[in-house]
């Protein structure tokens, strides 16, 4: 018997493979399915079933990919929606994977048809709840996806799901949600990578509310909604295009790359230090680690994409992009920025400011614009009194508020999002930019007596 | 943060790596430690702590190996015993691994000083209990290791540990024991690979007893004790010899192999079909899958060991042997039995009987000796009325009961242990042997009307 | 710069990847192209060119597969034939791969349009000759593929190619042919895995002939022609079907397998010992190592194929079959013969005879039919006086010569081909069969005074 | 049979594994021997012989490491020297590895006892010459290692070796030297990765000389001699310390790292862009790719070494250091420079200048010091008229020539060595430094009309 979890870093997406006696099933597969195929094969099992907990909005689900590779039957939730693949699931429906029983439990709220699946152990005891985006470790799924009009309705549904359907399963059942800490699908998912319904009952703030009313007040909120969600929602109904193989990201010579620059989006995944020091004009700085979180905010599906990245990170970058449905990946700068420079092509930079100089600058009272791009929930960690706050995802909508004549200092925890903000502003025409190396973390750690 | 389990197949031994913020700890490491080192390195963590839940008897613990490779500090339980390495643990002692707190809980019974370790999540909530051999999924640790004299005493200690120390931790805590299904350290460990204290409270038969007295009656039993336990107990106090590298198992030519045969033990890990058809005289048939379970019963630590095995299985075979402390591994027959035959060297065989012929034989009433080598707990799955029962581990003590003049048919579920029994008997001088291909499984499935 | 050779075991097929300054080319790719893609990517090169030395007859070329994955341009030889893909090559045509020049040299004889490609080093000096099937290490390509009518014509062409086009390139040029020792494309290819034109001039028997006439006498011969050649020739003109991904070989339960047996071909790749002892009725014994050599002789393209094989060998088996164009691979017996037996399904066997018993048998003068299935060129290694010779590939055409009433003992060097012969005969209705473990090798090594 | 070459990047060191019939031999192994062990095991061969072509000066040979792991017998050349391990080789001595004959040929010149080994193919024909540092592709070994006094003597020996011992082996023999392009052991080794004696005869400039006198004039020169050579020479006589396992490079937190900085050497292997933008005070910039070439020039064996490097490059960095005998490797900055900054620790920088600004600067006539650190043989590729030349290895001996009051611009082909030079100067107290991104390559490609 096999029971295994797969973490898609960045998206903090969890998928699961279970196998017994030669049969296997995947819950909420991602689109790069090689891992499931390899592990099932090693366990001498064939994937015959795929389960979706809901129509996902934050990544492209790999159900059709597995179906194409194995002939597995795909079951999806949200049966009232118009899927172009698979079979809808009924509340209470059951399947066997070898000796393992799976039972669907309708747990709406995140979406109207969201399903959880209760896995039983080989002896038939309730064992694991695949809760999708209904219940997370430390949080519950967002209820704002159908819009403000249906916010309360969905919150009520979710309340009913997590209090009246999940909680009664008992403290001892393992909780296996579709996301872990870091996902945009929950505001405050805990770092407890494995959890139980009992731990959630005790430690999850969402379970500490005393009434439906209190739940709604706490949880019925409109959250950030990256623009790529719409594409995911569309494709997850149509069925994601089948890839067959993971595509090859082509290494491009500086000359080849340069010829493509004008019509493409350029993503530079190197760290803020390298990007700040030297980058190609017009490129966006999106550190590989935050690429899953920001690609969907700042890239479009209409233009091809070029990458400046470490050759070792090509595989990870490609997987991230495919998971978000960005399939038009043209290539990467094979020789890196060193090769670009060696070819005599123009290089641009955004100054890094180190913490001691920055501290001096703060004391000096010189003209500057401090732009804090962190989210609201991070503000409690401290910040600079005089900073303006524009949450990074909303930056492009607030360009008018940002001066061009004095130096703009984007700020965040470590500097990575600051550099992304700076690269966005630069692309939009700002020249006067600088980034604090180490961000507010450095500020805090350095102990500048000023402010804060 | 990283929390990962490692399964040593066959021994069904579970070890664990936890890491946070650059620090890592291993609980009950095995001796081939490369996996821990690689995963810690990938997580950019350094192993600084090793915890033993008890002085193990069924495998050689890798604490000293990790200490030698990383400088980690080793903590062991059973402080009253005379360890030659590491530092004893106190009940209630606490450590931090990054933000993760570990707390020792004295849970005696399996051994007098057995420790469990309660891991807290990054937010400080009780999260995971590393219960060692105190509590398993579906069973509890054996209490017979100190001998029959102390059987009741140890059972009482264990009762107190699992009812009064573990149960109060609450249903929702994850249970991470030192063994899973298949281990000799628990008679009936469940296949539920991940469990919680609540699931054990509800489904583990051991928790269904109504009193200490009932517990003792049920659990205070002397179990099989493979002879290698003594060596493990000794070396786990002295500290296992440090290997440095995984040793290389040398491929031997038929000629080289032949020259070593007389002074060595020969282990043939090929399947019963291959072994039955052709093997080297004097070799024992121990299928790779059951090698961890039977090597310790039938091999000694005084003679070097030679292997006949598939080249692909060399790595697994070496790891298994090292985990059991068999370090004198001379080599394997590089060219396999085909090469041995091609060299014109003598080949022996033990006839396979297929189920239809066997069924005919049963009907015929001819003279034969049916030798059921299964364990007592398997008897309920059915068997042949006229079979004699000698549990495989006790075979060598009951040779006098087994006839030499009529054909002996060892029987087990699938035939693998039968072939081991046959190879043992053959080595001891029996000539008249045959093995039913597919064992009692074939008998059951074939539906012979006779008997059963 | 990268210059790498890939060996497809069994077929002894050599293919080559060269890369320089971001560009790469493959010469004579096989159909499982993952290795080229991975190595090119690691070298940060993109495959832009594929070269075929000739229309292959012994394997399916991977040109179209690479074209589909990378957009590379495919160049093929034999321009007079009707290809449905790629671009024909002209004698003398040149290409650059980074700084590396490749020049086509028309070297007909194996096929009318066969091309060799002369690779120059980064300094522009002649460096490596990719000679395809024109010249091998120790042999030259066969000239019989267009039939007996054109045998002399083709031999003359080849003579001219190797004496007047290749030899003048000079002793020091490296020779990189399309095949190594073991291929059916040359009768006696040497084991010298890397060679030079000079070594061939000195050591290759083909270069020792004194005249065209002598060459024709020596080399213009009709050789064995496996029936699958016709399919390869057809598909290598049409372009092999694009696979996209390596297909998954499905593990089948004994029950699933059994249901498919009647309509499928069953290939058992386990060794002769395992097969002889226990196999499924109707299956052919083709050891994994000889599968590339005999699949094309004894399997057809019309029936699906089932496998009994070690799980570890599944990947290799699938690759071998795809290289030969056998794409209808249904699955393998996941639980192996042990599982088959455990399910109570019927098992068959072919007796193994060990060398001592066989020697006794030879002395006894009992009725028996010794069937030597080796090739003519092996006969000089000795054999049994009373054996009949039928070369394995011709066995099915000579069934009438083989008795059914006395025991038939197929013989070969090691026993593997004997077991294949035995399994073929058994499928055709022979019951009275036995195989000598270790074959004539055992006979030679054992030193039976009798015969030989 | 197996014949495989291993390239140690950077050192451009070639080693070789040959195996036949279960036996294997390694020629000139490096110290991280895992590759040889793995490949021999896969080929089912055991390494029984190790051959050294000479007492190496540029890397630590892995002979003792293999001996410790396998029990192989080590043969070394230069028998007149005082080795503390192994057995000296005699001219003409022969060994068999399976069917492969190896014969020692005394080819002095690089060292007095240098041996080449002539490998014969399975049919007994001369096949491959392992020529050590006697003859390379495109060059011959240096003859200056015993000092200026013996320069002519050694050159005469080498002349005799390559003209009278190697050349007579014939054009067709494969040449397998101990180094490829990029090694410091030959000034101008060609990029022809595989060669033959005939190609060298024709294309190697060393063979174009017409007399011993001309050879001496051309080749008897004192070359750069990195200080670590002395340590290599010492340890290669004593036998390199046995490692057992590849050591683990410990990830250090910024705090741990900082505490060790004062007593350690810090090597930063990130690219010049990252280093220039932000680095730790006192660290040396040695790009991973050039680490094998410069570590031995600028690091000492007395202080421990700390690394700032990409986590993915840790394995490569450790191997490089071990090959050079730097065993005191303390750890690397686990969180990278981003983590260092986030911790608020001081960051330093060296300004990058981009080509357009640099071009402007050249035109401006402002005070500046252009410091060309390339080697003499690179000067023919063009440079800046007003630049001073100090070859990088000699930089520390010419500090007095370099001004501190005006900006110093180190120059090289791409900027990587410039940044190393800048980091050396900075450590020695220079403040006024800047590096041209893309180096002279950018200058050439950009087409600045000025100068050059």
PDB file of N, CA, C and O in Angstrom, chain A residues 37 41 44-46 69-70 244-245 248 250-251 311 332 334-335, chain C residues 37 41 44-46 69-70 244-245 248 250-251 311 332 334-335:
ATOM      1  N   UNK A  37       3.369   9.126 -12.200  1.00  0.00           N
ATOM      2  CA  UNK A  37       3.591   7.960 -13.061  1.00  0.00           C
ATOM      3  C   UNK A  37       4.766   7.134 -12.557  1.00  0.00           C
ATOM      4  O   UNK A  37       4.696   5.904 -12.477  1.00  0.00           O
ATOM      5  N   UNK A  41       4.437   3.394 -10.975  1.00  0.00           N
ATOM      6  CA  UNK A  41       5.143   2.302 -11.654  1.00  0.00           C
ATOM      7  C   UNK A  41       6.055   1.571 -10.680  1.00  0.00           C
ATOM      8  O   UNK A  41       6.113   0.341 -10.675  1.00  0.00           O
ATOM      9  N   UNK A  44       4.406  -0.784  -8.762  1.00  0.00           N
ATOM     10  CA  UNK A  44       3.712  -1.738  -9.629  1.00  0.00           C
ATOM     11  C   UNK A  44       2.197  -1.549  -9.599  1.00  0.00           C
ATOM     12  O   UNK A  44       1.447  -2.512  -9.523  1.00  0.00           O
ATOM     13  N   UNK A  45       1.807  -0.304  -9.658  1.00  0.00           N
ATOM     14  CA  UNK A  45       0.384   0.008  -9.687  1.00  0.00           C
ATOM     15  C   UNK A  45       0.087   0.842 -10.920  1.00  0.00           C
ATOM     16  O   UNK A  45       0.956   1.544 -11.440  1.00  0.00           O
ATOM     17  N   UNK A  46      -1.124   0.751 -11.393  1.00  0.00           N
ATOM     18  CA  UNK A  46      -1.535   1.544 -12.549  1.00  0.00           C
ATOM     19  C   UNK A  46      -2.596   2.538 -12.092  1.00  0.00           C
ATOM     20  O   UNK A  46      -3.531   2.182 -11.374  1.00  0.00           O
ATOM     21  N   UNK A  69      -2.287   9.792 -20.418  1.00  0.00           N
ATOM     22  CA  UNK A  69      -1.125   8.906 -20.255  1.00  0.00           C
ATOM     23  C   UNK A  69      -1.506   7.514 -19.796  1.00  0.00           C
ATOM     24  O   UNK A  69      -0.796   6.553 -20.078  1.00  0.00           O
ATOM     25  N   UNK A  70      -2.597   7.385 -19.083  1.00  0.00           N
ATOM     26  CA  UNK A  70      -2.889   6.096 -18.441  1.00  0.00           C
ATOM     27  C   UNK A  70      -4.279   5.553 -18.749  1.00  0.00           C
ATOM     28  O   UNK A  70      -4.562   4.409 -18.424  1.00  0.00           O
ATOM     29  N   UNK A 244       1.787  15.892 -23.089  1.00  0.00           N
ATOM     30  CA  UNK A 244       2.537  14.717 -23.531  1.00  0.00           C
ATOM     31  C   UNK A 244       3.860  14.671 -22.804  1.00  0.00           C
ATOM     32  O   UNK A 244       4.018  13.984 -21.802  1.00  0.00           O
ATOM     33  N   UNK A 245       4.783  15.434 -23.273  1.00  0.00           N
ATOM     34  CA  UNK A 245       6.087  15.541 -22.633  1.00  0.00           C
ATOM     35  C   UNK A 245       6.247  16.891 -21.969  1.00  0.00           C
ATOM     36  O   UNK A 245       5.622  17.851 -22.388  1.00  0.00           O
ATOM     37  N   UNK A 248      10.847  21.327 -23.718  1.00  0.00           N
ATOM     38  CA  UNK A 248      12.251  21.708 -23.532  1.00  0.00           C
ATOM     39  C   UNK A 248      12.358  23.221 -23.588  1.00  0.00           C
ATOM     40  O   UNK A 248      11.880  23.830 -24.548  1.00  0.00           O
ATOM     41  N   UNK A 250      14.440  26.139 -24.526  1.00  0.00           N
ATOM     42  CA  UNK A 250      15.573  26.248 -25.441  1.00  0.00           C
ATOM     43  C   UNK A 250      16.597  27.253 -24.925  1.00  0.00           C
ATOM     44  O   UNK A 250      16.242  28.378 -24.580  1.00  0.00           O
ATOM     45  N   UNK A 251      17.862  26.864 -24.872  1.00  0.00           N
ATOM     46  CA  UNK A 251      18.902  27.845 -24.534  1.00  0.00           C
ATOM     47  C   UNK A 251      19.137  28.741 -25.744  1.00  0.00           C
ATOM     48  O   UNK A 251      19.340  28.252 -26.849  1.00  0.00           O
ATOM     49  N   UNK A 311      20.877  28.033 -15.290  1.00  0.00           N
ATOM     50  CA  UNK A 311      20.553  26.790 -16.017  1.00  0.00           C
ATOM     51  C   UNK A 311      20.007  25.700 -15.089  1.00  0.00           C
ATOM     52  O   UNK A 311      19.128  24.948 -15.485  1.00  0.00           O
ATOM     53  N   UNK A 332      15.566  30.456 -22.831  1.00  0.00           N
ATOM     54  CA  UNK A 332      16.262  31.202 -21.788  1.00  0.00           C
ATOM     55  C   UNK A 332      17.625  31.640 -22.310  1.00  0.00           C
ATOM     56  O   UNK A 332      18.148  31.061 -23.271  1.00  0.00           O
ATOM     57  N   UNK A 334      20.959  31.328 -22.620  1.00  0.00           N
ATOM     58  CA  UNK A 334      21.853  30.210 -22.300  1.00  0.00           C
ATOM     59  C   UNK A 334      23.137  30.645 -21.625  1.00  0.00           C
ATOM     60  O   UNK A 334      23.615  30.003 -20.687  1.00  0.00           O
ATOM     61  N   UNK A 335      23.699  31.730 -22.061  1.00  0.00           N
ATOM     62  CA  UNK A 335      24.991  32.158 -21.534  1.00  0.00           C
ATOM     63  C   UNK A 335      24.842  33.076 -20.322  1.00  0.00           C
ATOM     64  O   UNK A 335      25.834  33.536 -19.771  1.00  0.00           O
TER      65      UNK A 335
ATOM     66  N   UNK C  37      18.174  14.596 -25.583  1.00  0.00           N
ATOM     67  CA  UNK C  37      17.577  15.849 -25.097  1.00  0.00           C
ATOM     68  C   UNK C  37      18.217  16.266 -23.777  1.00  0.00           C
ATOM     69  O   UNK C  37      18.559  17.433 -23.572  1.00  0.00           O
ATOM     70  N   UNK C  41      20.582  19.543 -23.281  1.00  0.00           N
ATOM     71  CA  UNK C  41      20.132  20.580 -22.345  1.00  0.00           C
ATOM     72  C   UNK C  41      21.210  20.868 -21.312  1.00  0.00           C
ATOM     73  O   UNK C  41      21.481  22.015 -20.982  1.00  0.00           O
ATOM     74  N   UNK C  44      23.656  23.037 -22.450  1.00  0.00           N
ATOM     75  CA  UNK C  44      23.044  24.291 -22.913  1.00  0.00           C
ATOM     76  C   UNK C  44      23.085  24.429 -24.419  1.00  0.00           C
ATOM     77  O   UNK C  44      23.398  25.497 -24.957  1.00  0.00           O
ATOM     78  N   UNK C  45      22.753  23.351 -25.065  1.00  0.00           N
ATOM     79  CA  UNK C  45      22.702  23.367 -26.524  1.00  0.00           C
ATOM     80  C   UNK C  45      21.331  22.908 -26.975  1.00  0.00           C
ATOM     81  O   UNK C  45      20.647  22.179 -26.258  1.00  0.00           O
ATOM     82  N   UNK C  46      20.928  23.361 -28.128  1.00  0.00           N
ATOM     83  CA  UNK C  46      19.647  22.958 -28.687  1.00  0.00           C
ATOM     84  C   UNK C  46      19.908  22.142 -29.946  1.00  0.00           C
ATOM     85  O   UNK C  46      20.713  22.531 -30.790  1.00  0.00           O
ATOM     86  N   UNK C  69      10.181  17.018 -31.105  1.00  0.00           N
ATOM     87  CA  UNK C  69      10.502  17.561 -29.779  1.00  0.00           C
ATOM     88  C   UNK C  69      11.266  18.865 -29.843  1.00  0.00           C
ATOM     89  O   UNK C  69      11.168  19.690 -28.938  1.00  0.00           O
ATOM     90  N   UNK C  70      12.036  19.076 -30.898  1.00  0.00           N
ATOM     91  CA  UNK C  70      12.953  20.222 -30.918  1.00  0.00           C
ATOM     92  C   UNK C  70      12.810  21.120 -32.140  1.00  0.00           C
ATOM     93  O   UNK C  70      13.395  22.194 -32.160  1.00  0.00           O
ATOM     94  N   UNK C 244       6.137  10.895 -28.457  1.00  0.00           N
ATOM     95  CA  UNK C 244       5.932  11.946 -27.455  1.00  0.00           C
ATOM     96  C   UNK C 244       6.606  11.538 -26.164  1.00  0.00           C
ATOM     97  O   UNK C 244       7.713  11.935 -25.852  1.00  0.00           O
ATOM     98  N   UNK C 245       5.929  10.701 -25.440  1.00  0.00           N
ATOM     99  CA  UNK C 245       6.479  10.178 -24.192  1.00  0.00           C
ATOM    100  C   UNK C 245       6.835   8.720 -24.345  1.00  0.00           C
ATOM    101  O   UNK C 245       6.227   8.033 -25.158  1.00  0.00           O
ATOM    102  N   UNK C 248       3.984   3.889 -20.826  1.00  0.00           N
ATOM    103  CA  UNK C 248       4.033   3.177 -19.551  1.00  0.00           C
ATOM    104  C   UNK C 248       3.642   1.731 -19.790  1.00  0.00           C
ATOM    105  O   UNK C 248       2.596   1.471 -20.380  1.00  0.00           O
ATOM    106  N   UNK C 250       2.027  -1.271 -18.395  1.00  0.00           N
ATOM    107  CA  UNK C 250       1.070  -1.431 -17.295  1.00  0.00           C
ATOM    108  C   UNK C 250       1.323  -2.725 -16.525  1.00  0.00           C
ATOM    109  O   UNK C 250       1.418  -3.791 -17.119  1.00  0.00           O
ATOM    110  N   UNK C 251       1.421  -2.639 -15.216  1.00  0.00           N
ATOM    111  CA  UNK C 251       1.499  -3.873 -14.424  1.00  0.00           C
ATOM    112  C   UNK C 251       0.115  -4.503 -14.382  1.00  0.00           C
ATOM    113  O   UNK C 251      -0.859  -3.838 -14.052  1.00  0.00           O
ATOM    114  N   UNK C 311      10.401  -6.557 -12.699  1.00  0.00           N
ATOM    115  CA  UNK C 311       9.976  -5.146 -12.719  1.00  0.00           C
ATOM    116  C   UNK C 311      11.125  -4.192 -13.028  1.00  0.00           C
ATOM    117  O   UNK C 311      10.938  -3.194 -13.715  1.00  0.00           O
ATOM    118  N   UNK C 332       2.696  -6.000 -18.283  1.00  0.00           N
ATOM    119  CA  UNK C 332       3.521  -7.102 -17.782  1.00  0.00           C
ATOM    120  C   UNK C 332       2.876  -7.687 -16.533  1.00  0.00           C
ATOM    121  O   UNK C 332       2.047  -7.038 -15.885  1.00  0.00           O
ATOM    122  N   UNK C 334       2.527  -8.058 -13.212  1.00  0.00           N
ATOM    123  CA  UNK C 334       3.048  -7.271 -12.101  1.00  0.00           C
ATOM    124  C   UNK C 334       3.552  -8.111 -10.950  1.00  0.00           C
ATOM    125  O   UNK C 334       4.583  -7.820 -10.344  1.00  0.00           O
ATOM    126  N   UNK C 335       2.872  -9.165 -10.650  1.00  0.00           N
ATOM    127  CA  UNK C 335       3.251  -9.975  -9.499  1.00  0.00           C
ATOM    128  C   UNK C 335       4.226 -11.080  -9.860  1.00  0.00           C
ATOM    129  O   UNK C 335       4.637 -11.861  -9.002  1.00  0.00           O
TER     130      UNK C 335
END
